[in-house]
Coordinates of C-alpha atoms and ligand atoms in Angstrom, one line a residue:
X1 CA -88.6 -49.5 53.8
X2 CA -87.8 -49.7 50.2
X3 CA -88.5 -46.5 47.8
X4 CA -92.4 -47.4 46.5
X5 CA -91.5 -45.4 43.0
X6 CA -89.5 -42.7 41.6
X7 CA -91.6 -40.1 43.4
X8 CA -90.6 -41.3 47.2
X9 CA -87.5 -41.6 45.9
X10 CA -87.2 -38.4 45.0
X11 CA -88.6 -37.0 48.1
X12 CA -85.7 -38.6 49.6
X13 CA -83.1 -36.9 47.5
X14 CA -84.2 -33.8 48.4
X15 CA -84.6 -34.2 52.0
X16 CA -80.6 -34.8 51.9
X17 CA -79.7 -31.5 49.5
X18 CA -79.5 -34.1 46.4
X19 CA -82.1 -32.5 44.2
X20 CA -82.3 -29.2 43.0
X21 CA -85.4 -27.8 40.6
X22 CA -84.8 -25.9 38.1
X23 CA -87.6 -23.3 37.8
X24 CA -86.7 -21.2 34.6
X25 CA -88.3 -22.4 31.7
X26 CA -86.0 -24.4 29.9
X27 CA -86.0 -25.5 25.8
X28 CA -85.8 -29.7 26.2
X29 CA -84.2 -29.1 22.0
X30 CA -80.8 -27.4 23.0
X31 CA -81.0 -26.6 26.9
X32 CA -81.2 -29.5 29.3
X33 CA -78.9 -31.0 27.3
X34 CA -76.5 -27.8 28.2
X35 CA -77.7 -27.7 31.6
X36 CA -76.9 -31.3 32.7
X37 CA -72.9 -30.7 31.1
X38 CA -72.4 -27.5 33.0
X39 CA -73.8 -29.5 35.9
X40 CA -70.5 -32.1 35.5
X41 CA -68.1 -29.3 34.5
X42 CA -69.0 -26.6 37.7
X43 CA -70.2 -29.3 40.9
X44 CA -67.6 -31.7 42.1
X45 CA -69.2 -35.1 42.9
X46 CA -69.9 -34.8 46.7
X47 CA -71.6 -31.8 45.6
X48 CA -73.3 -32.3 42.6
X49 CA -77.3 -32.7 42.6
X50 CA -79.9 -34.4 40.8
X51 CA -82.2 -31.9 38.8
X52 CA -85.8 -31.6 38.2
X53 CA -86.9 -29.6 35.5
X54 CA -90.3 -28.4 36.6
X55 CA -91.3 -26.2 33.2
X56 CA -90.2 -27.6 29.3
X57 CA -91.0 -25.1 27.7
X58 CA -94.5 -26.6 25.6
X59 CA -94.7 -29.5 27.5
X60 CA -96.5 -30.1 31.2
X61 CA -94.4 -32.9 32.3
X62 CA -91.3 -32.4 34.2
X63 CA -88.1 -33.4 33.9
X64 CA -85.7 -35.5 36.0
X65 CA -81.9 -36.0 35.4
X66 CA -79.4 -37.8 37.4
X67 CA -81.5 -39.5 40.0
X68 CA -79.8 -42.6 39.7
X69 CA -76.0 -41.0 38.9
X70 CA -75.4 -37.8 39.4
X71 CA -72.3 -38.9 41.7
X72 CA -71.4 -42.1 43.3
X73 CA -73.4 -40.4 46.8
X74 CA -76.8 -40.4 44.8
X75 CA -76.0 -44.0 44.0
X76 CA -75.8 -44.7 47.7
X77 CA -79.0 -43.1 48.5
X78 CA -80.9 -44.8 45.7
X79 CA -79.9 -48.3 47.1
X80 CA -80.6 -46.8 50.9
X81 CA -76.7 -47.1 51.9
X82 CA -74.3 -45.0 52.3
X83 CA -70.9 -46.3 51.3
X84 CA -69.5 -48.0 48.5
X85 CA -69.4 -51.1 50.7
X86 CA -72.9 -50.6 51.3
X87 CA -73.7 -50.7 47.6
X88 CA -71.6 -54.3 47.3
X89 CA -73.2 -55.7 50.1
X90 CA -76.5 -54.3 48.3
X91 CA -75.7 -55.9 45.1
X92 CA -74.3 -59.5 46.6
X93 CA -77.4 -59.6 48.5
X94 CA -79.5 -59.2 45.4
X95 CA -77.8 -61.5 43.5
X96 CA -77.5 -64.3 46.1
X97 CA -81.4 -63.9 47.3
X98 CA -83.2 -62.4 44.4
X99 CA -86.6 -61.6 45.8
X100 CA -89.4 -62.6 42.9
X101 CA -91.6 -60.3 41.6
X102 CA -95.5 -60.2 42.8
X103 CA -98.1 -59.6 40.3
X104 CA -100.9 -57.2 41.6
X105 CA -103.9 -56.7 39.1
X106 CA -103.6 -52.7 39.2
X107 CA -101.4 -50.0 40.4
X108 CA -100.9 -46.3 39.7
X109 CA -99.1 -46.9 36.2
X110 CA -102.9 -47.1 35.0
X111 CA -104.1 -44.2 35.7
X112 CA -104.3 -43.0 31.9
X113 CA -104.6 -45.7 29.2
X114 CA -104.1 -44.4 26.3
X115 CA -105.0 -46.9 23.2
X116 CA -103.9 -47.1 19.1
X117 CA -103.9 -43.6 17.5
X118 CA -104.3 -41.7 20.7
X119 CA -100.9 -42.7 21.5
X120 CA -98.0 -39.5 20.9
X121 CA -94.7 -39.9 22.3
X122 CA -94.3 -36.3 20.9
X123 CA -96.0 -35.0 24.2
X124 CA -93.4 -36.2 26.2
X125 CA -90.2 -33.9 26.6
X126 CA -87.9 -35.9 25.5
X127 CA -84.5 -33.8 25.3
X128 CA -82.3 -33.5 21.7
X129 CA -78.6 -34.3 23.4
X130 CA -76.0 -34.1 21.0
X131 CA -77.7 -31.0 19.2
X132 CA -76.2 -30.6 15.6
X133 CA -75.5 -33.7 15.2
X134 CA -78.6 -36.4 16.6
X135 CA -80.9 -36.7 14.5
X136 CA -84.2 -35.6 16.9
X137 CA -84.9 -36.4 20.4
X138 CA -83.9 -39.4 21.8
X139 CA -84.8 -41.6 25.2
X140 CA -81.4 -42.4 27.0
X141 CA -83.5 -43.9 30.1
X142 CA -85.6 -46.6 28.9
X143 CA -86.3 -49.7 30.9
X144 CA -86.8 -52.3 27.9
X145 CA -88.7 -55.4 29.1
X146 CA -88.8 -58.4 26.9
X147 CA -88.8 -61.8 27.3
X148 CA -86.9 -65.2 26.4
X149 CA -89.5 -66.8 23.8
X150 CA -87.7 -70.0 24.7
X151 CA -87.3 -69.8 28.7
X152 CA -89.9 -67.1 29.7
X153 CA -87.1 -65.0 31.7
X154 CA -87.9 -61.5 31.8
X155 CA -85.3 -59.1 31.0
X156 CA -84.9 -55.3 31.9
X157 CA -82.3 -53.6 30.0
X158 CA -81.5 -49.7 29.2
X159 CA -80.9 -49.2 24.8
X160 CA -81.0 -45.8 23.8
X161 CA -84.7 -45.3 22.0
X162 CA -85.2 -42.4 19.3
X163 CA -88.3 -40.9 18.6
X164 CA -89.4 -41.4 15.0
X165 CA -92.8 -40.8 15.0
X166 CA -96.2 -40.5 17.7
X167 CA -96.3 -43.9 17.8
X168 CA -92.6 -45.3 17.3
X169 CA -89.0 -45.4 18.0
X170 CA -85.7 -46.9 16.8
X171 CA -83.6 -49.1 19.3
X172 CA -79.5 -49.5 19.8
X173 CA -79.6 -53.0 21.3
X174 CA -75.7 -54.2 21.2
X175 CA -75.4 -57.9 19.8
X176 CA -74.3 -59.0 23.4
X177 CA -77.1 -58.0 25.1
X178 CA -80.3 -60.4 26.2
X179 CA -82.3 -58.7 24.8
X180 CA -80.5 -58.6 21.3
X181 CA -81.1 -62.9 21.6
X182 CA -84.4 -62.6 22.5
X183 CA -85.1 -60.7 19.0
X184 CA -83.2 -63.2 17.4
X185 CA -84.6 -65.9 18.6
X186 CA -88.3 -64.4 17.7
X187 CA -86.9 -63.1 14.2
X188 CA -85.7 -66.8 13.6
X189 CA -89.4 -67.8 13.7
X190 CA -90.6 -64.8 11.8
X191 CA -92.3 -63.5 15.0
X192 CA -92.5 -60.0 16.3
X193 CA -90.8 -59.4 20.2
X194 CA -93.2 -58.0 22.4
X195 CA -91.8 -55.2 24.2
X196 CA -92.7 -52.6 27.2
X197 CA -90.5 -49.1 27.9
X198 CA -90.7 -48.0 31.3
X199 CA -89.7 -44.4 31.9
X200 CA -89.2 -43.5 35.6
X201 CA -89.8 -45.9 38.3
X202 CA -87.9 -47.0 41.7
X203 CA -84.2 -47.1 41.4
X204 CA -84.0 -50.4 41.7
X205 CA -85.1 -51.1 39.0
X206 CA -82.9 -48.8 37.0
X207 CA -80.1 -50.3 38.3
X208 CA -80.7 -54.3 37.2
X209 CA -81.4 -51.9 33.8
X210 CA -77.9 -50.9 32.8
X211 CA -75.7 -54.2 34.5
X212 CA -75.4 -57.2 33.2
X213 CA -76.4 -60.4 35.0
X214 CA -76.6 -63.9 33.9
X215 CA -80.1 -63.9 31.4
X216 CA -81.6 -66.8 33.3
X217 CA -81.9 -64.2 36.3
X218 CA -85.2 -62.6 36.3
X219 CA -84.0 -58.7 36.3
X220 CA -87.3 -58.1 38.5
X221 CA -86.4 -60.8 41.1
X222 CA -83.1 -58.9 40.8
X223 CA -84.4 -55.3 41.8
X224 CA -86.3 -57.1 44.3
X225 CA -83.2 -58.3 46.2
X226 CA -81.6 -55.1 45.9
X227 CA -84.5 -53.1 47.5
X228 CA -85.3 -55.7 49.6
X229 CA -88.8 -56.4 48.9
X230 CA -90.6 -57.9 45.9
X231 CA -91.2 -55.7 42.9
X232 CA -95.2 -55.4 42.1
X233 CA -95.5 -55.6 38.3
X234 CA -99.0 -55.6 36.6
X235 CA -99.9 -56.9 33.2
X236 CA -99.3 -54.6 30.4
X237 CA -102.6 -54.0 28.3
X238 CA -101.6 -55.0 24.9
X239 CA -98.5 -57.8 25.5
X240 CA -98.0 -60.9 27.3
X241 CA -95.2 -58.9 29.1
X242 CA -95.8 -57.0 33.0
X243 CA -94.4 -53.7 34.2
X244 CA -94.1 -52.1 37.7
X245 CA -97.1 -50.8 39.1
X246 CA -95.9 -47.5 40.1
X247 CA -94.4 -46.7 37.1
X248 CA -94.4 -42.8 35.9
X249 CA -95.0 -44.2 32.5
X250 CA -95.3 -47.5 30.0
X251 CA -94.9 -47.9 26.6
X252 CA -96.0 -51.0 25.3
X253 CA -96.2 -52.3 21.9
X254 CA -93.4 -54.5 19.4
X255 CA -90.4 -54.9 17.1
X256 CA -91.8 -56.4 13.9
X257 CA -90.1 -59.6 12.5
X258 CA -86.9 -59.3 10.7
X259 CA -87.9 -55.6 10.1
X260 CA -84.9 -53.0 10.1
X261 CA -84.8 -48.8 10.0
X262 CA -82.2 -46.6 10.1
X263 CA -81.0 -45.6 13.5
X264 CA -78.6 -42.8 14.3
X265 CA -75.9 -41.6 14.6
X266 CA -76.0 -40.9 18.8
X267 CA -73.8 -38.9 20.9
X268 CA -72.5 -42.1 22.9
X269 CA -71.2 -42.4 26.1
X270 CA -67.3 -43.0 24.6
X271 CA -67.8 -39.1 24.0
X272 CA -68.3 -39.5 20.3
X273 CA -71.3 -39.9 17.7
X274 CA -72.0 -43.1 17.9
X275 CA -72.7 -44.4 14.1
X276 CA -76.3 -44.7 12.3
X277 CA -76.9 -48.0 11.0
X278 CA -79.9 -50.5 9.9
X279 CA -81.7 -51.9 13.3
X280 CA -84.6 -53.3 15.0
X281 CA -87.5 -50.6 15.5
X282 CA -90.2 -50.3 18.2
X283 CA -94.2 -50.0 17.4
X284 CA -95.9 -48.8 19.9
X285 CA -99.8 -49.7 20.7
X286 CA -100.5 -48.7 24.1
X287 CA -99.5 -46.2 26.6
X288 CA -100.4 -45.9 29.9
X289 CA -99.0 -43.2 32.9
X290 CA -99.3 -42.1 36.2
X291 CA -101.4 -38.7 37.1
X292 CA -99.0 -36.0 36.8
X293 CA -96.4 -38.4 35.7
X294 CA -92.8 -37.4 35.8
X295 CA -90.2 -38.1 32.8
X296 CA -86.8 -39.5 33.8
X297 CA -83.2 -39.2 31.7
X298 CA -80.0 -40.4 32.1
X299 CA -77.1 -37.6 31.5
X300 CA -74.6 -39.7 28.8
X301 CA -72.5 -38.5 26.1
X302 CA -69.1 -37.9 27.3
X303 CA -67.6 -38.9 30.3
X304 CA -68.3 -38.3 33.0
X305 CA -72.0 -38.2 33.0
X306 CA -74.6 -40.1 34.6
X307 CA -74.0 -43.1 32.2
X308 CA -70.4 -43.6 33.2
X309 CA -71.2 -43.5 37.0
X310 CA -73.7 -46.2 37.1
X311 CA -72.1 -48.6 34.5
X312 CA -68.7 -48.4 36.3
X313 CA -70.5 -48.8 40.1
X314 CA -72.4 -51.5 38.5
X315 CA -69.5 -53.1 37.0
X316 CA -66.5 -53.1 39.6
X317 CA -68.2 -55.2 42.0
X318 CA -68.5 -58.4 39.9
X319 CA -65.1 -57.5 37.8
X320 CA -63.0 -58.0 41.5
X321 CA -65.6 -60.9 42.4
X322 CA -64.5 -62.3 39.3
X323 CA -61.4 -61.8 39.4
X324 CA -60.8 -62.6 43.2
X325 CA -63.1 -65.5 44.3
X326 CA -63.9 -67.1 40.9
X327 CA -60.0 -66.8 39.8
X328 CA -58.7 -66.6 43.2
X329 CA -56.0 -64.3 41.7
X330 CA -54.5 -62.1 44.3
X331 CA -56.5 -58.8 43.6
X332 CA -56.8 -55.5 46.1
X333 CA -58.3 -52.8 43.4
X334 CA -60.4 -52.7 40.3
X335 CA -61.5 -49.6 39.3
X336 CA -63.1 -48.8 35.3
X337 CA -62.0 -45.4 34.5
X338 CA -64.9 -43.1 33.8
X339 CA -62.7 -41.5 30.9
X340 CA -62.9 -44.8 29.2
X341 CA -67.0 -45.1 30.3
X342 CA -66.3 -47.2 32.5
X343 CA -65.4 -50.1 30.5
X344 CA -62.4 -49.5 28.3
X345 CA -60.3 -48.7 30.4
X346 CA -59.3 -50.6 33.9
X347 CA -56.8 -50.4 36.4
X348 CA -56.4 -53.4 38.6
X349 CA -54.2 -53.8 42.0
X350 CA -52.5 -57.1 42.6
X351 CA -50.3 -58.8 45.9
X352 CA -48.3 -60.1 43.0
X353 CA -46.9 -63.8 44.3
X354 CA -45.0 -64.7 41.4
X355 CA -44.5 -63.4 37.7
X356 CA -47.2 -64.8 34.9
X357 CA -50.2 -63.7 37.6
X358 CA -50.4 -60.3 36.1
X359 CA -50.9 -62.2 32.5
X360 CA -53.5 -64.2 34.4
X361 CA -55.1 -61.0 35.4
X362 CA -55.6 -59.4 31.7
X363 CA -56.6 -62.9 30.4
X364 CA -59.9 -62.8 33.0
X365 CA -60.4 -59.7 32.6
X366 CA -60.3 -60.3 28.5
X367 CA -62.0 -63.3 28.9
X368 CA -65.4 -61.8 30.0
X369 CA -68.3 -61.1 27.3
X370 CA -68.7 -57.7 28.0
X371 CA -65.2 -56.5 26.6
X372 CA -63.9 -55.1 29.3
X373 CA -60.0 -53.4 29.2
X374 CA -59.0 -52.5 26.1
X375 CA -56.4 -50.5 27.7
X376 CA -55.3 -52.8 31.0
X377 CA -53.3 -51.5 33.7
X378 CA -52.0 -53.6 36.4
X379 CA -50.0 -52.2 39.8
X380 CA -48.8 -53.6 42.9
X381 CA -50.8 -53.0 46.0
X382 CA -49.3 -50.2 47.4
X383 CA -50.6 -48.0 44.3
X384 CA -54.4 -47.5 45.2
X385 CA -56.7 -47.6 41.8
X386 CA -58.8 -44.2 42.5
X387 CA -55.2 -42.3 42.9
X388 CA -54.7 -40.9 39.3
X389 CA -50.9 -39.5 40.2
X390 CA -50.2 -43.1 41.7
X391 CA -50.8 -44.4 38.6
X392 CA -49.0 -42.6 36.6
X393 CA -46.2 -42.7 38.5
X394 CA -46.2 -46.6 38.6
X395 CA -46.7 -46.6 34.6
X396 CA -43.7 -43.8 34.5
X397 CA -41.3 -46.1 36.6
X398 CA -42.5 -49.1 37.0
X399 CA -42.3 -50.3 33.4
X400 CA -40.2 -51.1 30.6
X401 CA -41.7 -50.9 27.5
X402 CA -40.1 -53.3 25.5
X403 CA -40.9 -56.5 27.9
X404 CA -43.8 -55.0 29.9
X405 CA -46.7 -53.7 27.4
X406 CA -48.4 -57.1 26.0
X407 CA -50.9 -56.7 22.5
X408 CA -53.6 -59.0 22.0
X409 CA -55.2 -58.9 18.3
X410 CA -58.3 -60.2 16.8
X411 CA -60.9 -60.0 19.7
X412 CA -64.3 -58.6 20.7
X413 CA -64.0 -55.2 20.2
X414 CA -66.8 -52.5 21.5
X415 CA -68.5 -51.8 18.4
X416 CA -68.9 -47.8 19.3
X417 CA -65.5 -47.8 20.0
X418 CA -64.7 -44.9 17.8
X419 CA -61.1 -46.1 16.7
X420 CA -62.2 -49.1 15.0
X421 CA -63.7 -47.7 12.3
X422 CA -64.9 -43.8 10.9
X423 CA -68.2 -42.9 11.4
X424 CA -69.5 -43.9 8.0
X425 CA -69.2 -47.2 8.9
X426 CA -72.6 -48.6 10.2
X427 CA -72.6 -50.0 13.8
X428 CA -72.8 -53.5 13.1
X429 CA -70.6 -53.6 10.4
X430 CA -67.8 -56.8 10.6
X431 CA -64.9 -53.8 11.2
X432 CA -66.2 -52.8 14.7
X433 CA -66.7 -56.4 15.4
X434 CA -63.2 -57.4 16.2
X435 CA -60.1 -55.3 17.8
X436 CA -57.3 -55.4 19.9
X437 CA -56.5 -54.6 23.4
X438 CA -53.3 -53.8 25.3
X439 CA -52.4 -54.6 28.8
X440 CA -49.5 -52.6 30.7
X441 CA -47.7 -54.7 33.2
X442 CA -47.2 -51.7 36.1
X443 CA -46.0 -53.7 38.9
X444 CA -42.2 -54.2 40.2
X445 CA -40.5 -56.9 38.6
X446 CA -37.1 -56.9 40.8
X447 CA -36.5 -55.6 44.2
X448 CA -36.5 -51.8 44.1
X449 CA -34.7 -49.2 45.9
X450 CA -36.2 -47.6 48.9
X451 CA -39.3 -44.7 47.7
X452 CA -37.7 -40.9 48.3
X453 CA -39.9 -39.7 51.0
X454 CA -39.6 -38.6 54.6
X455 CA -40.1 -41.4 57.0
X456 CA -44.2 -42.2 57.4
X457 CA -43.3 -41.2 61.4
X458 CA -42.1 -37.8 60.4
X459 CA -45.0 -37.3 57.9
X460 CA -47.5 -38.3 60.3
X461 CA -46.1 -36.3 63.4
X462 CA -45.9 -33.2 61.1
X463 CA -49.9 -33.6 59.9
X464 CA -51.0 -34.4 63.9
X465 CA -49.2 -30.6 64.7
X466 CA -49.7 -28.9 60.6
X467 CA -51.9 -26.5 62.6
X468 CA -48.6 -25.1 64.8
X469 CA -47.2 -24.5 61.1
X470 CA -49.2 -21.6 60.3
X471 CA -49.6 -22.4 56.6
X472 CA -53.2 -22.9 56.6
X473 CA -56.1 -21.3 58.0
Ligands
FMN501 C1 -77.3 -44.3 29.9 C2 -77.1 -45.7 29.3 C3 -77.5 -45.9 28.0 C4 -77.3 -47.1 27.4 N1 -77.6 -47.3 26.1 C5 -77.4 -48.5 25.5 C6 -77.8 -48.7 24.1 O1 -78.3 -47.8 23.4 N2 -77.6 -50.0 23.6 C7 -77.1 -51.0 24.3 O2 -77.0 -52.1 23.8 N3 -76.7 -50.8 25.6 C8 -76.8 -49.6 26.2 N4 -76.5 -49.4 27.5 C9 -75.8 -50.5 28.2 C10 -76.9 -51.5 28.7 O3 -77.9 -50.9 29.3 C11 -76.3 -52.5 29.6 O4 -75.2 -53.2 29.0 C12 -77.3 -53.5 30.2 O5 -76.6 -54.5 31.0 C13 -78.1 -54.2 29.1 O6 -79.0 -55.0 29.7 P1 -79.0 -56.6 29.5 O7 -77.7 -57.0 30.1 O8 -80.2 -57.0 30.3 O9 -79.1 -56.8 28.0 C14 -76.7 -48.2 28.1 C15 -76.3 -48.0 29.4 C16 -76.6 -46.7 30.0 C17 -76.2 -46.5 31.5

């Protein structure tokens, strides 16, 4: 049966060891922040937990962190599987049989209403991340719904969200994203874009948040698919928009026409402050929440974190689709390096057939909107992507620099990308706009000599007896 809300969910986490609570008082302005990084630097994945801060200090709302991404294991419990194959079949299954929404008229999400003035995001612990250097708390977890003024598809999608007031917020909503258009299209007409912010709900839901799908997909229908069952939304109070009925809690309200504010800077998920600039801002009307509701944050900044997990989980599926049944190139591996958030950088495995393919291979992996490989490395099949030494040794020896490293100027660069420009420069500003990339051709092109290792029989019948050795314990 499909998680009900963020609350089952986490009941399940914990029944398997994946959520710890962390009962000492904690300082949401300096601490969780701290916290959730020593969390990345001390547990190794398999290990690591989720965490629930039960007591802010000043605030009677707890905390969740890493629910969705914690590891690549949490993942796998949030979509009920538990291998990475489980997850594809989980995401090909959503995307090949969404499951639409059904409206209900109420759910828990209603439990409080709170209208106009009475509204105070202040009361909810929002943490300060980048401490020092961000300018006040900000919402790394938001489930943004708008929709198309033209079409009417709903879209779900995660843009950082600082707090600039009780009632207000700015937004970071990158120019490729839906729902980037959407303001466009509603600025065009001099018309405001209603919005809702969900915070905490079933993972499902976060997970259509932060991938990209086609925007004539309903992101609901999406979720739906993935969990299997049909996502309940309820109308919101104050917008023509609906939110899921369990929800912890909504925010609902809307970004005036043609309006900007400044926004930033943000310690981003390349690692670096991302820069302040002029954006879009969020007016908030209405909030409603749960009894006892429960706030939810994504662990970003530098990689790895939270962030990197789920974007790249989210991300390789569809890259190798791509790249393997829409391109029918002959591809083993794709893996986006969390170093480079999941995004920048990519390795990709190939049963080369003939030279030229590994150009094929950068050009659609270049040629998708979300800007994928800025550094491209591409190995033979016997080098497996998630081996670090493997690749290194195929980029020490398997390439000559003069014939194998190709440069492609003047395209879409990743406007946070810190190299592009310094951090006075505002985020939309033409010099982030467009970039370069480089692809590394790792793969043998002649016959090569035979590798210097022990025969695979002697290797193996030494493991099957390493006991008899005495070298280990
Ligand atoms: C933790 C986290 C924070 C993110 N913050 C932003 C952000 O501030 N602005 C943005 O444009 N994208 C951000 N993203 C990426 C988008 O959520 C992602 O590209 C998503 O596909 C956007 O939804 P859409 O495709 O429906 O537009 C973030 C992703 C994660 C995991």
């Amino acid at each position: 049966m499909a998680y009900r809300d963020l609350r089952s969910y986490l009941a399940a986490l914990e029944e398997r060891g994946k959520l710890k609570r962390v009962r000492k008082e904690v300082d949401k302005d300096w601490e969780i922040a701290a916290v959730c990084r020593q969390l990345f630097y001390k547990i190794a994945p398999a290990k690591r937990p989720a965490l629930m801060f039960e007591r802010i200090k000043g605030f009677n709302i707890p905390l969740v962190a890493g629910v969705l991404g914690a590891s690549r294991e949490i993942y796998a419990i949030g979509l009920e599987t538990d291998t990475v194959e489980g997850i594809n079949r989980k995401w090909d299954q959503a995307l090949e049989k969404p499951i639409p929404p059904r409206i209900v008229k109420s759910g828990p999400c209603k439990e409080n209403i709170l209208m106009g003035d009475k509204v105070d995001i202040r009361k909810l612990p929002v943490p300060i991340w980048t401490v020092g250097e961000d300018p006040g708390p900000f919402f790394t977890s938001p489930y943004v719904i708008t929709k198309d003024p033209e079409t009417g598809v709903r879209n779900v999608g995660t843009y950082r969200m600082e707090v600039k007031g009780p009632n207000k917020t700015g937004f970071l909503i990158g120019k490729v994203q839906d729902a980037a258009w959407h303001v466009k299209k509603n600025d065009d007409q001099n018309k405001p874009t209603p919005v809702a912010v969900v915070i905490g709900a079933d993972p499902s839901i976060g997970y259509v948040s932060v991938s990209k799908m086609s925007e004539t997909l309903d992101e609901f229908a999406v979720a739906g698919g993935l969990r299997g069952e049909p996502v309940e939304l309820v109308p919101c109070e104050t917008v023509p928009l609906e939110v899921p009925a369990t929800a912890e809690i909504v925010l609902e309200g809307e970004i005036p026409a043609n309006a900007r504010e400044l926004e930033g800077p943000f310690g981003e998920y390349t690692g670096y402050m991302g820069p302040a600039g002029q954006h879009p801002f969020f007016v908030i009307k209405c909030m409603t929440f749960r009894n006892n509701p429960i706030y939810q944050a994504f662990i970003s900044q530098r990689p790895p974190s939270e962030s990197s997990c789920i974007r790249g989980i989210g991300r390789e599926w569809p890259l190798f689709k791509h790249l393997k049944y829409v391109l029918n190139l002959p591809v083993r591996g794709v893996r986006l390096k969390e170093a480079g958030g999941s995004g920048a950088y990519v390795v990709v495995s190939l049963k080369k057939q003939f030279e030229g393919q590994v150009k094929q291979t950068m050009y659609g992996i270049w040629s998708l909107r979300s800007g994928f490989g800025k550094i491209t490395v591409v190995v033979d099949d016997d080098i497996d992507v998630w081996d670090d030494f493997a690749i290194d040794w195929a980029l020490s020896w398997r390439v000559r620099p003069d014939r194998d490293v190709y440069i492609e100027r003047d395209i879409q660069a990743v406007g946070l990308d810190p190299s592009q420009a310094p951090p006075s420069v505002p985020q939309h500003h033409p010099s982030r706009v467009v970039g370069s990339r480089v692809a590394i051709d790792a793969t043998r092109k002649h016959e090569y000599p035979a590798i210097s290792l022990p025969p695979k029989e002697h290797l193996d019948k030494v493991a099957a007896q390493w006991k008899e050795y005495g070298i280990e314990d």
